[in-house]
XYZ file of C-alpha atoms in Angstrom:
522
model
C 0.000 0.000 0.000
C 2.871 2.376 0.702
C 4.189 1.887 -2.830
C 0.740 2.500 -4.276
C 0.303 5.732 -2.290
C 3.749 6.902 -3.336
C 2.901 6.299 -6.983
C -0.366 8.216 -6.692
C 1.396 11.127 -5.011
C 3.816 11.454 -7.913
C 1.005 11.374 -10.433
C -0.618 14.335 -8.706
C 2.438 16.574 -8.280
C 4.308 16.060 -11.556
C 1.648 17.945 -13.591
C 1.698 20.746 -10.981
C 5.439 21.220 -11.377
C 5.122 21.247 -15.151
C 2.777 24.246 -15.051
C 4.493 26.369 -12.426
C 5.817 29.033 -14.817
C 5.737 32.740 -13.930
C 2.457 34.602 -14.216
C 1.894 38.245 -15.148
C 0.377 40.046 -12.167
C 0.586 43.635 -13.491
C 0.006 44.741 -17.057
C 1.045 44.560 -19.750
C 0.905 48.321 -20.216
C 2.374 50.582 -22.905
C 4.883 53.372 -22.307
C 7.101 55.918 -24.061
C 5.817 55.629 -27.610
C 7.475 57.092 -30.691
C 7.049 56.775 -34.447
C 9.351 53.761 -34.438
C 9.320 52.256 -30.939
C 7.310 51.457 -27.836
C 7.985 50.146 -24.336
C 5.879 47.264 -23.007
C 5.963 47.006 -19.215
C 4.653 44.293 -16.923
C 5.310 42.513 -13.616
C 5.604 38.777 -13.055
C 5.172 36.903 -9.783
C 8.625 35.340 -10.174
C 11.765 36.237 -12.065
C 11.532 35.229 -15.708
C 12.997 36.106 -19.100
C 10.076 37.220 -21.265
C 9.731 37.142 -25.027
C 7.343 39.407 -26.900
C 6.233 38.106 -30.289
C 4.702 40.790 -32.492
C 3.607 41.549 -36.032
C 1.155 43.540 -38.125
C -1.116 40.523 -38.622
C -2.725 38.770 -35.674
C -1.991 35.349 -37.150
C 1.630 36.140 -38.025
C 3.618 37.398 -35.019
C 6.898 36.737 -36.775
C 9.119 39.253 -34.950
C 10.289 38.963 -31.362
C 12.358 40.546 -28.624
C 13.490 38.935 -25.348
C 14.176 40.615 -22.017
C 16.600 39.505 -19.295
C 15.229 37.619 -16.315
C 13.424 40.016 -13.951
C 10.209 40.579 -12.028
C 9.555 44.136 -13.241
C 9.964 44.324 -17.020
C 10.421 47.307 -19.360
C 10.876 45.850 -22.828
C 11.669 48.199 -25.724
C 10.577 47.261 -29.226
C 12.245 49.382 -31.915
C 12.632 49.507 -35.691
C 8.879 49.849 -36.187
C 6.941 51.604 -38.932
C 5.148 54.852 -38.093
C 1.380 54.929 -37.616
C 1.134 51.144 -37.698
C -0.771 48.699 -35.511
C 1.158 45.701 -34.220
C -0.381 42.767 -32.352
C 1.604 41.038 -29.629
C 1.777 38.138 -27.196
C 4.062 37.516 -24.224
C 5.717 34.193 -23.432
C 8.328 32.997 -20.961
C 9.959 30.847 -23.599
C 7.956 27.742 -22.780
C 4.433 28.945 -22.128
C 2.216 31.784 -23.359
C 1.425 34.331 -20.646
C -0.863 36.557 -22.730
C -2.664 35.005 -25.668
C -2.603 37.001 -28.884
C -5.938 38.702 -29.565
C -7.434 41.815 -31.120
C -7.147 43.568 -27.725
C -3.403 43.062 -27.351
C -1.834 45.585 -29.704
C 0.210 48.757 -29.794
C 0.041 51.536 -32.353
C 3.091 53.630 -33.208
C 2.876 57.406 -33.362
C 1.925 58.960 -36.701
C 4.634 60.975 -38.487
C 5.419 64.278 -36.823
C 3.209 67.075 -38.188
C 0.620 64.711 -39.698
C -2.844 66.180 -39.193
C -4.971 63.055 -38.797
C -7.304 62.423 -35.860
C -5.707 62.191 -32.405
C -7.886 61.044 -29.497
C -6.742 61.366 -25.885
C -8.369 60.410 -22.577
C -7.608 62.655 -19.575
C -7.913 61.335 -16.005
C -7.421 63.641 -13.027
C -7.112 62.462 -9.407
C -8.531 59.117 -10.424
C -6.836 56.855 -7.896
C -9.590 56.074 -5.396
C -9.893 52.397 -6.435
C -13.638 52.421 -5.842
C -16.969 52.325 -7.660
C -16.835 56.066 -8.456
C -13.585 55.597 -10.351
C -15.024 52.601 -12.207
C -18.182 54.520 -13.124
C -16.064 57.258 -14.732
C -14.066 54.596 -16.555
C -17.169 52.820 -17.823
C -18.687 56.082 -19.048
C -15.637 56.724 -21.222
C -15.562 53.138 -22.457
C -19.177 53.473 -23.536
C -18.438 56.797 -25.224
C -15.480 55.575 -27.252
C -16.866 52.117 -28.028
C -14.614 50.143 -30.347
C -12.682 53.240 -31.502
C -8.980 53.403 -30.661
C -7.679 55.717 -27.934
C -4.274 57.102 -28.900
C -3.047 58.194 -25.483
C -4.012 58.558 -21.831
C -2.947 61.549 -19.753
C -2.865 60.974 -15.985
C -3.002 64.329 -14.158
C -1.523 63.051 -10.889
C -2.904 61.617 -7.656
C -3.248 58.382 -9.568
C -3.216 56.288 -6.363
C -4.529 57.359 -2.969
C -3.481 58.038 -0.296
C 0.288 57.912 -0.636
C 1.077 56.564 -4.101
C 2.402 53.271 -2.784
C 2.979 50.311 -5.043
C -0.006 48.465 -3.566
C -2.248 51.496 -4.021
C -1.183 51.738 -7.675
C -1.994 48.074 -8.140
C -5.555 48.647 -6.939
C -6.191 52.064 -8.474
C -4.592 51.656 -11.899
C -3.819 48.071 -12.788
C -6.059 45.548 -11.058
C -9.619 45.518 -12.355
C -9.363 49.167 -13.363
C -7.696 50.357 -16.599
C -5.991 47.161 -17.765
C -8.198 46.868 -20.874
C -6.991 50.252 -22.161
C -3.432 50.209 -20.830
C -2.588 47.095 -22.861
C -3.241 48.932 -26.137
C -2.967 52.654 -25.299
C 0.209 54.516 -24.355
C -0.131 56.340 -21.024
C 1.694 59.465 -19.863
C 1.593 60.987 -16.381
C 2.543 63.945 -14.239
C 3.374 63.754 -10.539
C 0.640 64.675 -8.053
C 1.105 65.431 -4.377
C -0.277 62.045 -3.302
C 2.006 60.227 -5.763
C 4.829 62.350 -4.414
C 4.339 61.278 -0.794
C 6.236 58.088 -1.671
C 8.392 59.358 -4.541
C 11.241 61.831 -5.043
C 11.732 63.863 -8.207
C 15.311 64.801 -7.318
C 16.435 61.171 -7.005
C 13.881 59.745 -9.481
C 12.897 57.072 -6.954
C 9.687 55.690 -5.507
C 6.739 53.720 -6.924
C 5.691 56.499 -9.312
C 9.098 56.564 -11.018
C 9.366 52.767 -10.924
C 5.999 52.328 -12.636
C 6.174 54.944 -15.396
C 8.772 54.955 -18.175
C 8.872 58.540 -19.438
C 11.176 60.241 -21.973
C 14.237 62.007 -20.577
C 16.350 62.359 -23.729
C 13.839 63.795 -26.176
C 13.301 60.337 -27.632
C 9.560 60.928 -28.075
C 10.064 64.401 -29.555
C 10.930 67.697 -27.931
C 14.042 68.780 -26.048
C 15.707 66.389 -23.599
C 14.856 67.261 -19.990
C 17.173 64.761 -18.315
C 14.409 63.792 -15.907
C 11.111 61.897 -15.831
C 9.660 64.605 -13.561
C 9.003 66.882 -16.550
C 9.290 66.136 -20.232
C 7.652 66.615 -23.633
C 6.561 64.459 -26.541
C 4.962 64.741 -29.964
C 1.939 62.909 -31.248
C 1.034 63.812 -34.830
C 0.670 67.580 -35.034
C 0.392 68.062 -31.250
C 3.291 68.914 -28.944
C 2.643 67.864 -25.324
C 4.442 69.378 -22.352
C 4.302 67.736 -18.903
C 5.422 69.713 -15.837
C 6.053 68.735 -12.205
C 4.153 71.182 -10.024
C 4.764 69.261 -6.789
C 8.388 68.275 -6.269
C 10.516 70.283 -8.726
C 11.690 73.902 -8.515
C 8.800 76.109 -9.672
C 10.818 79.332 -9.870
C 11.605 81.241 -13.053
C 15.303 80.600 -12.482
C 14.839 76.879 -11.921
C 15.891 74.034 -14.199
C 12.314 73.164 -15.166
C 11.536 76.693 -16.356
C 14.818 76.855 -18.307
C 14.100 73.517 -19.956
C 10.531 74.564 -20.804
C 11.711 77.734 -22.524
C 14.183 75.749 -24.629
C 11.591 73.123 -25.473
C 8.944 75.650 -26.511
C 11.435 77.564 -28.639
C 12.276 74.353 -30.509
C 8.746 73.065 -31.061
C 6.849 73.858 -34.249
C 3.768 71.635 -34.026
C 0.331 72.919 -34.979
C -1.095 72.381 -31.471
C 0.433 72.862 -28.021
C -1.088 71.075 -25.000
C 0.330 71.246 -21.459
C -0.565 69.289 -18.329
C 0.456 69.204 -14.676
C -1.215 68.619 -11.327
C -1.791 71.939 -9.504
C -4.214 74.188 -11.455
C -3.527 77.899 -11.969
C -7.251 78.717 -11.619
C -9.673 76.924 -9.293
C -12.214 77.416 -6.551
C -13.074 73.798 -5.975
C -11.592 71.728 -3.156
C -8.534 73.979 -3.503
C -8.205 77.738 -3.983
C -5.710 79.068 -6.522
C -5.624 82.445 -4.737
C -4.154 80.944 -1.576
C -1.907 77.945 -2.225
C 1.765 78.509 -3.122
C 2.124 75.731 -5.722
C -0.902 76.987 -7.664
C 0.185 80.631 -7.443
C 3.739 79.859 -8.550
C 2.619 77.800 -11.540
C 0.317 80.652 -12.591
C 2.846 83.428 -12.066
C 5.957 81.715 -13.392
C 4.843 79.304 -16.095
C 1.694 80.693 -17.703
C 3.409 83.772 -19.200
C 5.989 81.550 -20.905
C 3.431 79.041 -22.162
C 1.151 81.795 -23.435
C 4.067 83.489 -25.203
C 4.384 80.316 -27.256
C 0.666 80.020 -27.946
C -0.402 77.149 -25.679
C -3.894 76.044 -26.688
C -5.178 73.874 -23.833
C -3.918 73.219 -20.287
C -5.160 70.232 -18.227
C -4.703 70.094 -14.437
C -6.180 68.171 -11.510
C -5.832 68.566 -7.720
C -9.249 70.196 -7.181
C -11.854 67.430 -7.170
C -14.236 69.113 -9.574
C -14.517 70.116 -13.214
C -13.858 73.756 -14.089
C -13.340 75.108 -17.621
C -12.184 78.633 -18.316
C -13.151 80.997 -21.073
C -10.490 81.321 -23.738
C -8.248 83.761 -21.875
C -4.756 85.219 -21.754
C -2.600 87.469 -19.591
C -4.233 86.808 -16.204
C -1.587 85.952 -13.610
C -3.031 87.668 -10.551
C -5.576 86.507 -7.965
C -9.185 86.011 -9.026
C -10.276 89.400 -7.651
C -8.371 91.060 -10.483
C -9.665 88.880 -13.281
C -11.144 91.065 -15.966
C -13.295 90.219 -18.948
C -10.651 92.009 -20.993
C -8.536 88.882 -20.504
C -10.837 87.144 -22.964
C -12.548 90.003 -24.784
C -9.915 90.359 -27.492
C -9.519 86.596 -28.052
C -11.531 84.896 -30.784
C -14.894 84.201 -29.164
C -13.244 84.132 -25.733
C -16.283 85.364 -23.812
C -18.614 82.883 -25.484
C -19.264 79.234 -24.729
C -16.907 77.894 -27.409
C -19.599 75.595 -28.763
C -20.251 75.183 -32.459
C -23.984 74.865 -31.762
C -23.942 77.812 -29.314
C -21.989 81.056 -29.471
C -19.564 79.477 -31.918
C -16.171 77.791 -31.643
C -13.210 79.625 -30.189
C -10.776 80.738 -32.889
C -7.027 81.279 -32.898
C -4.782 82.885 -35.476
C -1.133 82.121 -36.185
C -0.374 85.507 -37.718
C -0.943 89.179 -36.934
C -1.043 90.987 -33.607
C -2.968 88.196 -31.860
C -0.884 85.316 -33.211
C -1.115 82.396 -30.794
C -3.192 84.314 -28.249
C -5.850 82.431 -26.306
C -5.805 79.428 -23.949
C -8.485 77.264 -22.367
C -7.615 76.026 -18.863
C -9.299 72.940 -17.453
C -9.278 71.747 -13.869
C -10.366 68.129 -14.273
C -9.669 66.424 -10.967
C -12.898 64.485 -10.514
C -12.109 61.136 -12.134
C -12.179 59.410 -8.728
C -14.099 61.666 -6.374
C -15.743 65.072 -5.973
C -15.161 67.420 -3.045
C -17.262 70.482 -3.806
C -16.052 73.998 -3.116
C -17.342 77.444 -4.057
C -16.871 76.721 -7.766
C -17.172 80.403 -8.645
C -13.795 81.425 -10.082
C -14.518 84.364 -12.432
C -12.176 82.988 -15.130
C -14.389 79.934 -15.501
C -17.126 79.539 -18.065
C -18.503 76.485 -16.259
C -17.816 74.777 -12.905
C -19.323 71.398 -11.981
C -19.229 69.225 -8.885
C -19.467 66.079 -11.009
C -17.457 62.901 -11.429
C -16.032 62.503 -14.897
C -13.107 62.562 -17.309
C -12.119 64.542 -20.389
C -11.571 63.489 -23.975
C -9.910 65.615 -26.639
C -10.107 64.906 -30.346
C -7.880 66.936 -32.652
C -7.957 66.627 -36.416
C -6.452 69.029 -38.932
C -7.050 72.551 -37.605
C -9.845 71.749 -35.139
C -9.743 70.462 -31.554
C -12.833 69.289 -29.671
C -12.763 68.775 -25.901
C -15.563 67.131 -23.900
C -16.234 66.376 -20.242
C -18.054 63.058 -19.860
C -19.591 62.541 -16.433
C -20.004 59.248 -14.600
C -23.506 58.838 -16.043
C -22.166 58.975 -19.575
C -23.522 62.461 -20.294
C -21.441 65.135 -22.039
C -21.732 67.860 -19.397
C -19.476 70.328 -21.174
C -17.824 70.681 -24.556
C -16.029 73.252 -26.668
C -14.135 73.577 -29.942
C -11.025 75.522 -30.950
C -10.382 76.310 -34.610
C -6.972 77.511 -35.793
C -6.166 79.145 -39.115
C -3.112 77.130 -40.113
C -3.160 75.428 -43.496
C -4.403 71.871 -43.821
C -1.775 69.950 -45.741
C -2.468 67.061 -48.060
C 1.097 65.796 -48.310
C 4.614 67.103 -48.754
C 4.798 66.422 -52.460
C 1.600 68.289 -53.336
C 2.009 71.246 -50.952
C 5.664 72.241 -50.700
C 6.476 72.831 -54.384
C 3.747 75.476 -54.750
C 5.852 78.224 -53.189
C 9.235 76.638 -52.538
C 11.571 74.432 -54.540
C 13.986 72.413 -52.415
C 17.154 70.896 -53.887
C 19.151 68.794 -51.412
C 22.606 67.522 -52.291
C 22.712 64.230 -50.372
C 26.494 63.822 -50.611
C 27.561 67.317 -49.490
C 24.748 68.079 -47.038
C 23.978 71.404 -48.768
C 20.289 72.146 -49.315
C 19.222 74.940 -51.682
C 15.764 76.473 -51.219
C 14.227 78.821 -53.763
C 11.047 80.805 -53.265
C 8.596 81.000 -56.137
C 7.094 84.236 -54.753
C 8.498 87.532 -53.443
C 8.947 87.405 -49.672
C 8.320 90.308 -47.334
C 9.067 88.639 -43.985
C 11.709 86.411 -42.508
C 11.116 82.678 -42.425
C 12.228 80.066 -39.936
C 14.052 77.182 -41.587
C 14.018 74.324 -39.083
C 15.363 70.832 -39.670
C 14.111 67.948 -37.560
C 15.094 64.329 -37.219
C 12.423 61.813 -38.176
C 11.770 61.426 -34.434
C 10.869 65.125 -34.221
C 14.057 66.426 -32.577
C 15.204 69.876 -33.723
C 18.728 69.550 -35.176
C 19.215 72.814 -37.117
C 17.466 76.170 -37.391
C 18.151 79.581 -38.928
C 16.397 82.631 -40.342
C 15.956 83.368 -44.055
C 14.557 86.366 -45.955
C 15.972 86.019 -49.494
C 14.647 84.509 -52.679
C 17.240 81.761 -52.450
C 18.908 80.257 -49.410
C 21.370 77.447 -48.780
C 21.513 75.304 -45.653
C 24.806 73.628 -44.849
C 23.888 70.429 -43.003
C 27.107 68.504 -43.477
C 27.547 68.292 -39.698
C 24.511 66.020 -39.492
C 24.883 62.232 -39.762
C 23.508 60.434 -42.796
C 19.762 59.817 -42.706
C 16.353 61.294 -43.403
C 15.267 64.666 -42.005
C 12.248 66.951 -42.181
C 12.738 70.552 -43.330
C 9.952 72.755 -42.012
C 9.535 76.275 -43.460
C 7.565 78.586 -41.164
C 6.683 82.248 -41.061
C 3.781 82.528 -43.476
C 0.228 81.399 -42.797
C 1.053 78.086 -44.450
C 3.675 75.708 -43.095
C 5.651 73.610 -45.563
C 7.372 70.289 -44.949
C 9.935 68.580 -47.141
C 11.730 65.303 -46.475
C 15.452 65.498 -47.236
C 17.927 62.603 -47.262
C 21.661 62.980 -46.522
C 24.144 60.284 -47.516
C-alpha cells in the first residue's frame, strides 16, 4: 500500500510542477511611444525572461524581442513603422502568458506634423480604487466604443493616499484600466499624493518605478534629463508635462529653463500642457491661496502663453472647471477682468459650435497664438465640492467625470463626460493654419527644395516675393530639432554637413502656411 500511495502522489504533483511558470500580475501596459518604438511594461510573480512576439497581422507574429530575467519588465521594441498597428503576445519561452488577440496591440505614433485624428483620454485624481472611479471609466468606455484611444494623460494623484505600489496596483492596474493600458500609451505627471512616496530629485519611488517617461527627447521635444518633466509629440500636437509638486517652480529653476528651450524648438500645430496643480480653481482647492498653484500661474503661464499654448489640463481640485479662452491673467481672481478674454476669438462665449460658436485662434498678426483654455479636471475618482465660482471659468461642476480631446487638422474638440455617460461640457477651438495634403503636393507650390545628399547642402528657392523672414528648421524623423536659422531672401542654402547620414524633415515657417519637405543625406 505504501508503494501504491507513493505512486499516486507522484502522479498528482508532476503535472503541478510542469505548469508552475511565472504569471503576469501587473500589465502589460504601454509606455514611451514614438514613431518607431514602444515600451511594453509588466510585472511577473517570479523572475523570468520574457519574449514578446509581435507583427502587423494577428496570425503572423513573426518578430520577437526577449528581455533579461526580472520581475519588473520594461521591454523596448524598436525599428517599427510609423502609424502602424502591431499585435503582440508575451511568453516565458515555454508557455504563453498573454494570448494574442485583437485587444493586445500597440500603435506607433503617426509621423510628426501629420494632421490626422488624435484622441486622448484625460484622467485627473482618479486613484480612489472604488466604484466612483469605475463609473467614470465605464462612461468613457461606452463613449469611445470600439474606436482606438491614442493616449491617456494621468493628471496626478493616480493612487490614494500615498502613491504606494499596492495602491497603484488597486487604483490603476487591477480591475481598473488594464483593458486600455494594454493597447494605449499612457503618460503621467506627478501629483502630491504620488509624491508622498516618490522623489523627483532622485527619481525614486513607486511612481518613477511604474512609469517609463522620456528624458532624452526620444519621443520628440528637447531632452529634460528627468522623468519629472518632459515633452513628446503625437502627430501635429506637442505635449508638455510639468512637475508642479516636487521640482523647482521658480523662473530661475531648471524646469523653467528647460521649458523655454523646449517651446522655442517646437513647431507643431497644437500645443497642450498638463500638470497637477491648477492655476485657476475654486473647488476643493483655492488658486488664490496655495503657493504651488500661485507659482505655476505666475511663473509658467506667461511663458506658455508666449508660445501660444492652446489647452492646459490640471487636476488637484476634485471638480470640473473650464475657463473661457483667456490670456494674460496671472493675478488673484479678484483682479480677473473680462478684458482677458474680450480680445480673443470668441473668448467670452461658450466655445460651442452649436452655441456662441467655436473659439478661434490665429497664427499671424497681432494676436498670433493668443488664447488658452484652462481645465481643472480632478474628478475622475471623487468630488469634493467647493465654491466653484472662479470668475475665469465659463462652467464649474461638482461632477465625477473625465475629459476626452479629439484633434484633427485645424480643429480640436474637448468634452467632459460625467459618470452617467452624459457630455456635461464641450467646446471647440479652430486655428487658421493650413491643412496639408502631403509634402509632395504642398511644398512645391511656393518653394523648390534641392538637397545635395552627398555634401549636405540644401538649396531652397522661393517662387514668390517674400516680405518677412522665415524660420528654416530641420528635424530628425523622431521630431528632434537639429538645425534652425532665419531666411529672408529669394534663395537660401543650408549647410547640413555636420549632421549624420539619414532622413530629415525641413519645415519652413513664417507665413500662414507651413511647408514640410523630407530630405535625405548620404
